[in-house]
mmCIF file of C-alpha atoms and ligand atoms in Angstrom:
data_model
loop_
_atom_site.group_PDB
_atom_site.id
_atom_site.type_symbol
_atom_site.label_atom_id
_atom_site.label_comp_id
_atom_site.label_asym_id
_atom_site.label_seq_id
_atom_site.Cartn_x
_atom_site.Cartn_y
_atom_site.Cartn_z
ATOM 1 C CA UNK A 1 -37.856 -34.300 18.372
ATOM 2 C CA UNK A 2 -38.729 -33.098 21.906
ATOM 3 C CA UNK A 3 -41.466 -30.511 22.387
ATOM 4 C CA UNK A 4 -38.909 -27.979 23.633
ATOM 5 C CA UNK A 5 -36.722 -28.442 20.597
ATOM 6 C CA UNK A 6 -39.559 -28.292 18.106
ATOM 7 C CA UNK A 7 -40.837 -24.963 19.463
ATOM 8 C CA UNK A 8 -37.408 -23.443 19.953
ATOM 9 C CA UNK A 9 -36.822 -19.911 18.619
ATOM 10 C CA UNK A 10 -33.524 -18.027 18.549
ATOM 11 C CA UNK A 11 -33.077 -14.860 20.624
ATOM 12 C CA UNK A 12 -33.898 -12.237 17.995
ATOM 13 C CA UNK A 13 -32.611 -9.231 19.944
ATOM 14 C CA UNK A 14 -29.324 -10.979 20.765
ATOM 15 C CA UNK A 15 -28.722 -11.883 17.095
ATOM 16 C CA UNK A 16 -29.550 -8.337 15.999
ATOM 17 C CA UNK A 17 -27.270 -6.804 18.652
ATOM 18 C CA UNK A 18 -24.458 -9.175 17.638
ATOM 19 C CA UNK A 19 -24.713 -8.212 13.968
ATOM 20 C CA UNK A 20 -24.556 -4.525 14.836
ATOM 21 C CA UNK A 21 -21.842 -4.976 17.450
ATOM 22 C CA UNK A 22 -19.484 -6.565 14.889
ATOM 23 C CA UNK A 23 -20.364 -3.939 12.266
ATOM 24 C CA UNK A 24 -18.091 -1.547 14.189
ATOM 25 C CA UNK A 25 -15.022 -3.470 12.967
ATOM 26 C CA UNK A 26 -14.415 -1.631 9.701
ATOM 27 C CA UNK A 27 -17.460 0.638 9.987
ATOM 28 C CA UNK A 28 -17.590 3.244 7.186
ATOM 29 C CA UNK A 29 -19.063 6.778 7.397
ATOM 30 C CA UNK A 30 -21.856 5.743 5.020
ATOM 31 C CA UNK A 31 -23.007 2.973 7.380
ATOM 32 C CA UNK A 32 -21.320 0.092 5.599
ATOM 33 C CA UNK A 33 -18.427 -2.168 6.553
ATOM 34 C CA UNK A 34 -14.977 -2.290 4.949
ATOM 35 C CA UNK A 35 -13.316 -5.400 6.370
ATOM 36 C CA UNK A 36 -10.950 -6.766 3.718
ATOM 37 C CA UNK A 37 -9.785 -10.274 4.401
ATOM 38 C CA UNK A 38 -6.734 -10.722 6.646
ATOM 39 C CA UNK A 39 -6.473 -6.995 7.327
ATOM 40 C CA UNK A 40 -6.581 -5.281 10.760
ATOM 41 C CA UNK A 41 -10.384 -5.050 10.839
ATOM 42 C CA UNK A 42 -10.668 -8.741 9.940
ATOM 43 C CA UNK A 43 -8.331 -9.530 12.853
ATOM 44 C CA UNK A 44 -10.589 -7.515 15.175
ATOM 45 C CA UNK A 45 -13.710 -9.428 14.159
ATOM 46 C CA UNK A 46 -11.860 -12.746 14.242
ATOM 47 C CA UNK A 47 -10.648 -12.080 17.789
ATOM 48 C CA UNK A 48 -14.191 -11.115 18.734
ATOM 49 C CA UNK A 49 -15.585 -14.277 17.117
ATOM 50 C CA UNK A 50 -13.022 -16.515 18.831
ATOM 51 C CA UNK A 51 -13.911 -15.053 22.245
ATOM 52 C CA UNK A 52 -17.662 -15.364 21.591
ATOM 53 C CA UNK A 53 -17.220 -19.008 20.564
ATOM 54 C CA UNK A 54 -15.140 -19.818 23.646
ATOM 55 C CA UNK A 55 -17.675 -18.067 25.875
ATOM 56 C CA UNK A 56 -20.349 -20.272 24.291
ATOM 57 C CA UNK A 57 -18.328 -23.341 25.298
ATOM 58 C CA UNK A 58 -16.978 -24.146 21.828
ATOM 59 C CA UNK A 59 -13.515 -25.524 21.080
ATOM 60 C CA UNK A 60 -12.000 -23.119 18.547
ATOM 61 C CA UNK A 61 -9.711 -24.476 15.816
ATOM 62 C CA UNK A 62 -7.998 -22.572 12.983
ATOM 63 C CA UNK A 63 -6.705 -24.171 9.799
ATOM 64 C CA UNK A 64 -3.635 -23.294 7.717
ATOM 65 C CA UNK A 65 -5.628 -20.754 5.671
ATOM 66 C CA UNK A 66 -7.127 -19.097 8.733
ATOM 67 C CA UNK A 67 -10.620 -20.574 8.485
ATOM 68 C CA UNK A 68 -12.102 -20.750 11.983
ATOM 69 C CA UNK A 69 -14.146 -23.630 13.417
ATOM 70 C CA UNK A 70 -16.084 -23.602 16.702
ATOM 71 C CA UNK A 71 -16.870 -27.176 17.746
ATOM 72 C CA UNK A 72 -19.890 -27.895 19.978
ATOM 73 C CA UNK A 73 -19.783 -31.393 21.446
ATOM 74 C CA UNK A 74 -22.613 -33.820 20.690
ATOM 75 C CA UNK A 75 -23.663 -36.997 22.458
ATOM 76 C CA UNK A 76 -21.888 -39.150 19.872
ATOM 77 C CA UNK A 77 -18.492 -37.616 19.112
ATOM 78 C CA UNK A 78 -17.693 -40.417 16.703
ATOM 79 C CA UNK A 79 -20.129 -38.904 14.211
ATOM 80 C CA UNK A 80 -19.023 -36.020 11.917
ATOM 81 C CA UNK A 81 -20.407 -32.617 12.971
ATOM 82 C CA UNK A 82 -23.090 -30.703 11.128
ATOM 83 C CA UNK A 83 -21.362 -27.553 9.864
ATOM 84 C CA UNK A 84 -23.051 -24.147 9.792
ATOM 85 C CA UNK A 85 -21.636 -20.701 9.116
ATOM 86 C CA UNK A 86 -20.382 -18.361 6.407
ATOM 87 C CA UNK A 87 -17.719 -15.584 6.312
ATOM 88 C CA UNK A 88 -16.833 -12.367 8.163
ATOM 89 C CA UNK A 89 -14.739 -10.590 5.512
ATOM 90 C CA UNK A 90 -16.434 -7.946 3.366
ATOM 91 C CA UNK A 91 -16.081 -6.072 0.105
ATOM 92 C CA UNK A 92 -14.396 -2.628 0.169
ATOM 93 C CA UNK A 93 -17.889 -1.102 -0.031
ATOM 94 C CA UNK A 94 -19.497 -3.909 1.934
ATOM 95 C CA UNK A 95 -22.515 -4.047 4.182
ATOM 96 C CA UNK A 96 -23.408 -5.401 7.623
ATOM 97 C CA UNK A 97 -25.068 -8.654 6.495
ATOM 98 C CA UNK A 98 -23.185 -10.336 3.588
ATOM 99 C CA UNK A 99 -21.548 -13.352 5.255
ATOM 100 C CA UNK A 100 -21.957 -11.834 8.698
ATOM 101 C CA UNK A 101 -25.573 -12.933 9.059
ATOM 102 C CA UNK A 102 -24.747 -16.577 8.348
ATOM 103 C CA UNK A 103 -21.746 -16.687 10.668
ATOM 104 C CA UNK A 104 -23.419 -14.905 13.582
ATOM 105 C CA UNK A 105 -26.701 -16.796 13.140
ATOM 106 C CA UNK A 106 -24.647 -19.973 13.552
ATOM 107 C CA UNK A 107 -23.287 -18.551 16.818
ATOM 108 C CA UNK A 108 -26.849 -17.620 17.848
ATOM 109 C CA UNK A 109 -28.019 -21.200 17.179
ATOM 110 C CA UNK A 110 -25.324 -22.448 19.585
ATOM 111 C CA UNK A 111 -26.237 -19.826 22.195
ATOM 112 C CA UNK A 112 -29.936 -20.775 21.934
ATOM 113 C CA UNK A 113 -29.220 -24.507 22.265
ATOM 114 C CA UNK A 114 -27.015 -23.736 25.271
ATOM 115 C CA UNK A 115 -29.781 -21.677 26.912
ATOM 116 C CA UNK A 116 -32.291 -24.475 26.290
ATOM 117 C CA UNK A 117 -29.861 -27.122 27.542
ATOM 118 C CA UNK A 118 -30.256 -29.084 24.331
ATOM 119 C CA UNK A 119 -27.593 -31.631 23.397
ATOM 120 C CA UNK A 120 -27.500 -32.747 19.768
ATOM 121 C CA UNK A 121 -26.738 -36.306 18.741
ATOM 122 C CA UNK A 122 -23.857 -35.341 16.442
ATOM 123 C CA UNK A 123 -21.492 -32.469 17.215
ATOM 124 C CA UNK A 124 -22.029 -29.067 15.573
ATOM 125 C CA UNK A 125 -19.286 -26.931 14.046
ATOM 126 C CA UNK A 126 -19.744 -23.240 13.316
ATOM 127 C CA UNK A 127 -17.468 -21.816 10.618
ATOM 128 C CA UNK A 128 -15.881 -18.545 9.552
ATOM 129 C CA UNK A 129 -14.298 -19.221 6.126
ATOM 130 C CA UNK A 130 -11.335 -17.063 5.145
ATOM 131 C CA UNK A 131 -11.631 -14.704 2.165
ATOM 132 C CA UNK A 132 -15.025 -15.536 0.758
ATOM 133 C CA UNK A 133 -15.170 -12.172 -1.039
ATOM 134 C CA UNK A 134 -12.106 -12.523 -3.256
ATOM 135 C CA UNK A 135 -11.617 -8.743 -3.353
ATOM 136 C CA UNK A 136 -8.116 -8.430 -1.848
ATOM 137 C CA UNK A 137 -6.913 -11.884 -2.946
ATOM 138 C CA UNK A 138 -8.410 -13.842 -5.869
ATOM 139 C CA UNK A 139 -10.276 -16.106 -6.255
ATOM 140 C CA UNK A 140 -13.366 -15.622 -4.137
ATOM 141 C CA UNK A 141 -14.252 -18.388 -1.646
ATOM 142 C CA UNK A 142 -10.587 -19.448 -1.813
ATOM 143 C CA UNK A 143 -10.367 -21.091 1.620
ATOM 144 C CA UNK A 144 -13.477 -23.232 1.260
ATOM 145 C CA UNK A 145 -12.356 -24.066 -2.292
ATOM 146 C CA UNK A 146 -9.031 -25.294 -0.879
ATOM 147 C CA UNK A 147 -10.952 -27.171 1.833
ATOM 148 C CA UNK A 148 -12.902 -28.886 -0.983
ATOM 149 C CA UNK A 149 -9.634 -29.815 -2.706
ATOM 150 C CA UNK A 150 -9.856 -27.354 -5.616
ATOM 151 C CA UNK A 151 -6.483 -25.755 -4.712
ATOM 152 C CA UNK A 152 -3.504 -26.834 -2.629
ATOM 153 C CA UNK A 153 -2.865 -24.862 0.535
ATOM 154 C CA UNK A 154 0.510 -23.716 -0.793
ATOM 155 C CA UNK A 155 -1.093 -22.434 -3.993
ATOM 156 C CA UNK A 156 -3.443 -20.239 -1.957
ATOM 157 C CA UNK A 157 -0.754 -19.142 0.526
ATOM 158 C CA UNK A 158 1.263 -17.771 -2.407
ATOM 159 C CA UNK A 159 -1.590 -15.652 -3.858
ATOM 160 C CA UNK A 160 -0.705 -11.942 -3.817
ATOM 161 C CA UNK A 161 -2.740 -8.794 -3.321
ATOM 162 C CA UNK A 162 -2.273 -5.618 -5.411
ATOM 163 C CA UNK A 163 0.634 -4.534 -3.166
ATOM 164 C CA UNK A 164 2.450 -7.886 -3.495
ATOM 165 C CA UNK A 165 1.607 -9.184 -0.014
ATOM 166 C CA UNK A 166 0.935 -12.942 -0.042
ATOM 167 C CA UNK A 167 -1.919 -14.700 1.734
ATOM 168 C CA UNK A 168 0.669 -16.412 3.947
ATOM 169 C CA UNK A 169 2.239 -13.103 4.960
ATOM 170 C CA UNK A 170 -1.167 -11.583 5.650
ATOM 171 C CA UNK A 171 -2.180 -14.576 7.797
ATOM 172 C CA UNK A 172 1.045 -14.265 9.793
ATOM 173 C CA UNK A 173 0.471 -10.518 10.055
ATOM 174 C CA UNK A 174 -2.788 -11.044 11.968
ATOM 175 C CA UNK A 175 -1.753 -14.261 13.719
ATOM 176 C CA UNK A 176 -4.290 -16.520 12.019
ATOM 177 C CA UNK A 177 -2.175 -19.060 10.180
ATOM 178 C CA UNK A 178 -3.511 -22.085 12.061
ATOM 179 C CA UNK A 179 -1.919 -25.492 12.508
ATOM 180 C CA UNK A 180 -4.846 -27.588 11.270
ATOM 181 C CA UNK A 181 -4.481 -29.059 7.790
ATOM 182 C CA UNK A 182 -6.990 -27.575 5.338
ATOM 183 C CA UNK A 183 -9.681 -30.162 4.657
ATOM 184 C CA UNK A 184 -8.835 -32.308 7.661
ATOM 185 C CA UNK A 185 -12.010 -31.327 9.518
ATOM 186 C CA UNK A 186 -14.849 -33.431 8.110
ATOM 187 C CA UNK A 187 -18.554 -32.531 8.198
ATOM 188 C CA UNK A 188 -21.640 -34.728 7.899
ATOM 189 C CA UNK A 189 -23.524 -31.836 6.292
ATOM 190 C CA UNK A 190 -23.143 -28.056 5.853
ATOM 191 C CA UNK A 191 -25.845 -25.364 5.903
ATOM 192 C CA UNK A 192 -25.271 -21.650 5.181
ATOM 193 C CA UNK A 193 -27.678 -18.783 5.852
ATOM 194 C CA UNK A 194 -27.129 -15.698 3.671
ATOM 195 C CA UNK A 195 -28.956 -12.625 2.431
ATOM 196 C CA UNK A 196 -30.178 -13.169 -1.142
ATOM 197 C CA UNK A 197 -28.153 -10.226 -2.512
ATOM 198 C CA UNK A 198 -30.815 -9.947 -5.226
ATOM 199 C CA UNK A 199 -34.391 -8.626 -5.583
ATOM 200 C CA UNK A 200 -36.596 -11.729 -5.925
ATOM 201 C CA UNK A 201 -37.622 -12.548 -2.331
ATOM 202 C CA UNK A 202 -38.452 -8.947 -1.512
ATOM 203 C CA UNK A 203 -40.363 -8.444 -4.785
ATOM 204 C CA UNK A 204 -42.417 -11.588 -4.156
ATOM 205 C CA UNK A 205 -42.855 -10.867 -0.423
ATOM 206 C CA UNK A 206 -41.233 -14.163 0.500
ATOM 207 C CA UNK A 207 -39.363 -14.509 3.811
ATOM 208 C CA UNK A 208 -37.212 -17.544 2.989
ATOM 209 C CA UNK A 209 -35.340 -18.588 -0.150
ATOM 210 C CA UNK A 210 -34.820 -22.362 -0.291
ATOM 211 C CA UNK A 211 -31.659 -22.421 -2.383
ATOM 212 C CA UNK A 212 -31.418 -25.444 -4.674
ATOM 213 C CA UNK A 213 -28.833 -24.207 -7.195
ATOM 214 C CA UNK A 214 -25.940 -21.780 -7.526
ATOM 215 C CA UNK A 215 -24.725 -20.009 -10.682
ATOM 216 C CA UNK A 216 -21.522 -21.021 -12.419
ATOM 217 C CA UNK A 217 -18.768 -18.363 -12.429
ATOM 218 C CA UNK A 218 -15.677 -17.603 -14.518
ATOM 219 C CA UNK A 219 -13.182 -14.926 -13.419
ATOM 220 C CA UNK A 220 -10.569 -13.474 -15.776
ATOM 221 C CA UNK A 221 -7.455 -11.354 -15.455
ATOM 222 C CA UNK A 222 -7.001 -9.211 -18.579
ATOM 223 C CA UNK A 223 -4.146 -7.062 -19.889
ATOM 224 C CA UNK A 224 -4.225 -4.638 -22.808
ATOM 225 C CA UNK A 225 -0.932 -3.484 -24.306
ATOM 226 C CA UNK A 226 -1.106 -0.496 -26.659
ATOM 227 C CA UNK A 227 1.422 2.327 -26.936
ATOM 228 C CA UNK A 228 1.954 5.377 -24.769
ATOM 229 C CA UNK A 229 2.327 8.521 -26.857
ATOM 230 C CA UNK A 230 1.733 12.248 -26.755
ATOM 231 C CA UNK A 231 -1.936 13.252 -26.366
ATOM 232 C CA UNK A 232 -1.311 16.418 -28.398
ATOM 233 C CA UNK A 233 0.780 15.263 -31.299
ATOM 234 C CA UNK A 234 -0.460 11.752 -32.080
ATOM 235 C CA UNK A 235 -3.074 11.802 -34.860
ATOM 236 C CA UNK A 236 -6.217 9.827 -33.972
ATOM 237 C CA UNK A 237 -5.786 7.138 -36.699
ATOM 238 C CA UNK A 238 -2.250 6.356 -35.482
ATOM 239 C CA UNK A 239 -3.132 5.752 -31.856
ATOM 240 C CA UNK A 240 -2.921 2.383 -30.069
ATOM 241 C CA UNK A 241 -5.081 3.475 -27.166
ATOM 242 C CA UNK A 242 -5.459 0.767 -24.458
ATOM 243 C CA UNK A 243 -8.297 2.585 -22.692
ATOM 244 C CA UNK A 244 -10.318 3.019 -25.882
ATOM 245 C CA UNK A 245 -9.854 -0.711 -26.478
ATOM 246 C CA UNK A 246 -11.025 -1.468 -22.931
ATOM 247 C CA UNK A 247 -14.092 0.664 -23.482
ATOM 248 C CA UNK A 248 -15.053 -1.576 -26.411
ATOM 249 C CA UNK A 249 -14.357 -4.668 -24.266
ATOM 250 C CA UNK A 250 -16.650 -3.416 -21.479
ATOM 251 C CA UNK A 251 -19.476 -2.888 -23.972
ATOM 252 C CA UNK A 252 -18.811 -6.315 -25.517
ATOM 253 C CA UNK A 253 -19.089 -7.976 -22.085
ATOM 254 C CA UNK A 254 -22.410 -6.186 -21.525
ATOM 255 C CA UNK A 255 -23.726 -6.986 -25.035
ATOM 256 C CA UNK A 256 -22.787 -10.683 -24.920
ATOM 257 C CA UNK A 257 -24.163 -11.212 -21.388
ATOM 258 C CA UNK A 258 -27.443 -9.560 -22.385
ATOM 259 C CA UNK A 259 -27.595 -11.716 -25.521
ATOM 260 C CA UNK A 260 -27.542 -14.795 -23.253
ATOM 261 C CA UNK A 261 -30.119 -13.321 -20.866
ATOM 262 C CA UNK A 262 -32.168 -13.264 -18.809
ATOM 263 C CA UNK A 263 -29.914 -15.073 -16.299
ATOM 264 C CA UNK A 264 -26.401 -14.556 -17.668
ATOM 265 C CA UNK A 265 -24.435 -11.619 -16.251
ATOM 266 C CA UNK A 266 -21.053 -10.078 -17.049
ATOM 267 C CA UNK A 267 -19.024 -7.397 -15.270
ATOM 268 C CA UNK A 268 -15.711 -5.593 -15.704
ATOM 269 C CA UNK A 269 -15.183 -4.577 -12.076
ATOM 270 C CA UNK A 270 -11.560 -3.433 -12.080
ATOM 271 C CA UNK A 271 -9.371 -1.452 -14.499
ATOM 272 C CA UNK A 272 -5.948 0.009 -13.727
ATOM 273 C CA UNK A 273 -4.012 2.184 -16.174
ATOM 274 C CA UNK A 274 -0.332 1.364 -15.661
ATOM 275 C CA UNK A 275 0.938 4.962 -15.827
ATOM 276 C CA UNK A 276 -2.021 7.295 -15.943
ATOM 277 C CA UNK A 277 -1.445 10.862 -17.144
ATOM 278 C CA UNK A 278 -3.818 13.393 -18.580
ATOM 279 C CA UNK A 279 -1.691 14.060 -21.649
ATOM 280 C CA UNK A 280 -0.450 10.536 -22.383
ATOM 281 C CA UNK A 281 -2.450 8.051 -24.444
ATOM 282 C CA UNK A 282 -2.918 4.996 -22.130
ATOM 283 C CA UNK A 283 -0.533 2.271 -23.278
ATOM 284 C CA UNK A 284 -1.140 -0.494 -20.727
ATOM 285 C CA UNK A 285 -4.189 -1.492 -18.690
ATOM 286 C CA UNK A 286 -4.898 -4.404 -16.344
ATOM 287 C CA UNK A 287 -8.579 -5.336 -15.972
ATOM 288 C CA UNK A 288 -10.775 -8.107 -14.568
ATOM 289 C CA UNK A 289 -13.965 -9.755 -15.810
ATOM 290 C CA UNK A 290 -16.630 -11.782 -13.971
ATOM 291 C CA UNK A 291 -19.213 -13.778 -15.959
ATOM 292 C CA UNK A 292 -21.959 -15.970 -14.498
ATOM 293 C CA UNK A 293 -24.799 -18.209 -15.578
ATOM 294 C CA UNK A 294 -26.749 -21.093 -14.042
ATOM 295 C CA UNK A 295 -25.902 -23.010 -17.214
ATOM 296 C CA UNK A 296 -22.412 -24.385 -18.054
ATOM 297 C CA UNK A 297 -22.994 -24.361 -21.808
ATOM 298 C CA UNK A 298 -23.972 -20.679 -21.626
ATOM 299 C CA UNK A 299 -20.785 -19.865 -19.707
ATOM 300 C CA UNK A 300 -18.668 -21.573 -22.358
ATOM 301 C CA UNK A 301 -20.546 -19.756 -25.153
ATOM 302 C CA UNK A 302 -19.963 -16.397 -23.449
ATOM 303 C CA UNK A 303 -16.280 -17.258 -23.003
ATOM 304 C CA UNK A 304 -15.970 -18.094 -26.726
ATOM 305 C CA UNK A 305 -17.822 -14.976 -27.878
ATOM 306 C CA UNK A 306 -15.802 -12.713 -25.569
ATOM 307 C CA UNK A 307 -12.551 -14.039 -27.001
ATOM 308 C CA UNK A 308 -13.826 -13.557 -30.565
ATOM 309 C CA UNK A 309 -14.859 -9.973 -29.764
ATOM 310 C CA UNK A 310 -11.460 -9.253 -28.215
ATOM 311 C CA UNK A 311 -9.634 -10.619 -31.231
ATOM 312 C CA UNK A 312 -11.556 -8.152 -33.404
ATOM 313 C CA UNK A 313 -10.867 -5.246 -31.042
ATOM 314 C CA UNK A 314 -7.155 -6.099 -30.869
ATOM 315 C CA UNK A 315 -6.855 -6.229 -34.685
ATOM 316 C CA UNK A 316 -8.791 -3.011 -35.290
ATOM 317 C CA UNK A 317 -6.926 -1.050 -32.650
ATOM 318 C CA UNK A 318 -3.498 -2.691 -33.082
ATOM 319 C CA UNK A 319 -3.270 -3.581 -29.385
ATOM 320 C CA UNK A 320 -2.494 -6.885 -27.672
ATOM 321 C CA UNK A 321 -5.134 -8.298 -25.343
ATOM 322 C CA UNK A 322 -4.283 -10.998 -22.807
ATOM 323 C CA UNK A 323 -7.354 -12.651 -21.227
ATOM 324 C CA UNK A 324 -6.699 -15.468 -18.737
ATOM 325 C CA UNK A 325 -9.424 -17.438 -16.933
ATOM 326 C CA UNK A 326 -8.121 -17.595 -13.337
ATOM 327 C CA UNK A 327 -11.167 -19.237 -11.684
ATOM 328 C CA UNK A 328 -13.864 -21.527 -13.047
ATOM 329 C CA UNK A 329 -16.687 -22.491 -10.666
ATOM 330 C CA UNK A 330 -19.236 -24.844 -12.294
ATOM 331 C CA UNK A 331 -22.917 -24.371 -11.407
ATOM 332 C CA UNK A 332 -23.845 -25.866 -8.007
ATOM 333 C CA UNK A 333 -26.652 -28.360 -7.396
ATOM 334 C CA UNK A 334 -27.331 -28.495 -3.653
ATOM 335 C CA UNK A 335 -28.137 -31.820 -1.988
ATOM 336 C CA UNK A 336 -31.859 -32.522 -2.590
ATOM 337 C CA UNK A 337 -32.348 -34.139 0.834
ATOM 338 C CA UNK A 338 -30.860 -31.110 2.579
ATOM 339 C CA UNK A 339 -32.835 -28.729 0.403
ATOM 340 C CA UNK A 340 -35.966 -30.621 1.462
ATOM 341 C CA UNK A 341 -34.840 -30.359 5.108
ATOM 342 C CA UNK A 342 -34.590 -26.572 4.716
ATOM 343 C CA UNK A 343 -38.020 -26.476 3.064
ATOM 344 C CA UNK A 344 -39.596 -28.698 5.743
ATOM 345 C CA UNK A 345 -38.189 -26.528 8.549
ATOM 346 C CA UNK A 346 -39.448 -23.430 6.760
ATOM 347 C CA UNK A 347 -42.939 -24.878 6.396
ATOM 348 C CA UNK A 348 -42.996 -26.074 10.016
ATOM 349 C CA UNK A 349 -42.116 -22.547 11.128
ATOM 350 C CA UNK A 350 -44.787 -21.100 8.885
ATOM 351 C CA UNK A 351 -42.607 -18.785 6.811
ATOM 352 C CA UNK A 352 -43.467 -17.864 3.202
ATOM 353 C CA UNK A 353 -40.851 -19.259 0.853
ATOM 354 C CA UNK A 354 -39.807 -20.165 -2.680
ATOM 355 C CA UNK A 355 -37.063 -22.203 -4.325
ATOM 356 C CA UNK A 356 -34.297 -19.997 -5.664
ATOM 357 C CA UNK A 357 -30.974 -20.123 -7.538
ATOM 358 C CA UNK A 358 -28.091 -18.244 -5.956
ATOM 359 C CA UNK A 359 -26.693 -15.538 -8.235
ATOM 360 C CA UNK A 360 -23.779 -15.002 -5.846
ATOM 361 C CA UNK A 361 -21.023 -17.480 -5.078
ATOM 362 C CA UNK A 362 -20.804 -18.822 -1.542
ATOM 363 C CA UNK A 363 -18.649 -21.104 0.583
ATOM 364 C CA UNK A 364 -21.526 -23.594 0.655
ATOM 365 C CA UNK A 365 -21.128 -23.925 -3.139
ATOM 366 C CA UNK A 366 -17.620 -25.329 -2.520
ATOM 367 C CA UNK A 367 -18.677 -27.467 0.454
ATOM 368 C CA UNK A 368 -21.407 -28.926 -1.785
ATOM 369 C CA UNK A 369 -18.725 -30.631 -3.897
ATOM 370 C CA UNK A 370 -17.511 -32.750 -0.937
ATOM 371 C CA UNK A 371 -20.404 -32.971 1.553
ATOM 372 C CA UNK A 372 -24.202 -32.644 1.463
ATOM 373 C CA UNK A 373 -24.843 -28.888 1.604
ATOM 374 C CA UNK A 374 -27.718 -26.430 1.344
ATOM 375 C CA UNK A 375 -28.395 -22.713 1.739
ATOM 376 C CA UNK A 376 -31.103 -20.518 3.201
ATOM 377 C CA UNK A 377 -31.740 -16.994 1.885
ATOM 378 C CA UNK A 378 -33.531 -14.068 3.431
ATOM 379 C CA UNK A 379 -34.402 -10.828 1.611
ATOM 380 C CA UNK A 380 -32.207 -7.729 1.606
ATOM 381 C CA UNK A 381 -33.556 -4.227 0.982
ATOM 382 C CA UNK A 382 -34.039 -3.496 -2.736
ATOM 383 C CA UNK A 383 -31.887 -6.590 -3.416
ATOM 384 C CA UNK A 384 -28.820 -4.402 -2.833
ATOM 385 C CA UNK A 385 -25.512 -5.937 -1.682
ATOM 386 C CA UNK A 386 -21.783 -5.243 -2.186
ATOM 387 C CA UNK A 387 -22.862 -1.697 -1.366
ATOM 388 C CA UNK A 388 -22.745 0.240 1.906
ATOM 389 C CA UNK A 389 -26.527 0.652 1.693
ATOM 390 C CA UNK A 390 -26.988 -3.128 2.160
ATOM 391 C CA UNK A 391 -29.835 -3.630 4.616
ATOM 392 C CA UNK A 392 -32.106 -6.344 6.016
ATOM 393 C CA UNK A 393 -34.824 -6.528 8.665
ATOM 394 C CA UNK A 394 -34.517 -8.028 12.129
ATOM 395 C CA UNK A 395 -37.621 -10.117 11.442
ATOM 396 C CA UNK A 396 -36.179 -11.654 8.281
ATOM 397 C CA UNK A 397 -32.765 -12.283 9.888
ATOM 398 C CA UNK A 398 -34.537 -13.943 12.808
ATOM 399 C CA UNK A 399 -36.639 -16.092 10.486
ATOM 400 C CA UNK A 400 -33.532 -17.197 8.618
ATOM 401 C CA UNK A 401 -31.740 -18.073 11.863
ATOM 402 C CA UNK A 402 -34.767 -20.088 13.060
ATOM 403 C CA UNK A 403 -34.825 -22.044 9.792
ATOM 404 C CA UNK A 404 -31.071 -22.595 10.139
ATOM 405 C CA UNK A 405 -31.482 -23.879 13.695
ATOM 406 C CA UNK A 406 -34.322 -26.276 12.924
ATOM 407 C CA UNK A 407 -32.638 -27.565 9.777
ATOM 408 C CA UNK A 408 -29.463 -28.227 11.764
ATOM 409 C CA UNK A 409 -31.458 -29.944 14.560
ATOM 410 C CA UNK A 410 -33.156 -32.167 11.971
ATOM 411 C CA UNK A 411 -29.751 -33.115 10.506
ATOM 412 C CA UNK A 412 -27.844 -33.466 13.805
ATOM 413 C CA UNK A 413 -30.626 -35.085 15.815
ATOM 414 C CA UNK A 414 -31.556 -34.102 19.371
ATOM 415 C CA UNK A 415 -30.097 -36.327 22.077
ATOM 416 C CA UNK A 416 -31.663 -34.480 25.027
HETATM 417 O O1 LIG B 501 -18.836 -12.711 -5.754
HETATM 418 C C1 LIG B 501 -19.674 -13.327 -5.085
HETATM 419 O O2 LIG B 501 -20.598 -13.893 -5.616
HETATM 420 C C2 LIG B 501 -19.576 -13.359 -3.580
HETATM 421 O O3 LIG B 501 -20.450 -12.403 -3.054
HETATM 422 N N1 LIG B 501 -18.242 -13.116 -3.102
HETATM 423 MN MN1 LIG B 502 -21.174 -13.592 1.020
HETATM 424 MN MN1 LIG B 503 -20.134 -10.949 -1.023
#
């Protein structure tokens, strides 16, 4: 690699300004970002991203699920591009860095290579994957999962949000239902930079997480059917209280996840009483459950034990409990050669680092099933994410973007 390329550093101030410039799309009073996928704020950031890519000389393409691709030409256009990027949608109580750092660092890599006049051997392709978060439409990482062949495009287009709007309608609503077939754009490799969203790097004073694995995930949609009745006249032993049953389910999820600790986790993140009223015993509740573990056998054991616990709760409380697994993501093993490339770039740049398993799901975990993929983590303050307090330092974001750039240069090759 040329001397220029090997000493290249991204423009730290420009990356930092870019992250904070886009944070205005969906900015919340508490300093977070609420940018639900395919909503008006997502359209704003997508339009911004498209313009920034075009200004950086990229050809912008959009696929049938709205995922965006900015292609930077390489010397040999017959070779598949190295992909880099993440997502720009956020959780309802999201922060400025989840997904955003990886997508905008990819843009910064292109801007830096442009400034340095560096041409790579293979093309590069920066990516903004639709709906990584899975908050408005389930499952999470749906567009990259469809890209990897886990779902058909039509299956995803028909997914509905809580108000009954489909993915297809939402894409049309913001003008991002592209013409490109999902999965048609091939990559030679894919690298994603992301905040860790956990406490390890900060606690160990490490700048870079070299991600070699990702947890397995199972998502469930649950429904409890009891019996609405008068809060004043129904004796306690005669009640079929759906909310009391859910309370036992929540504690069972916590107990069973802890029993499979220290890495297994379980969460009931949503619960909606069908017809809530202060003086009516809840008769019907919809709820969701998210369980994770780096180990497939542990996931299956938790699934079995949850169903056993629910059968007991249903019998004792004379309620019906429906519990459907709607998404199963096996644990991810990232490509060892790419993981080594991340580690080598990190060492060459002199950053402290450690190998790490991703507790969160990411688009790279789907890409890893069809193309060599790897991830780079940087710390976030107190390990907090999916919270408006999410924070990271300019130095760590810069370090992550430098590792991303040098890993991509090692994979793509430098032509001039
Ligand atoms: O849920 C996840 O792991 C990701 O942050 N959407
Ligand atoms: Mn993310
Ligand atoms: Mn997230």
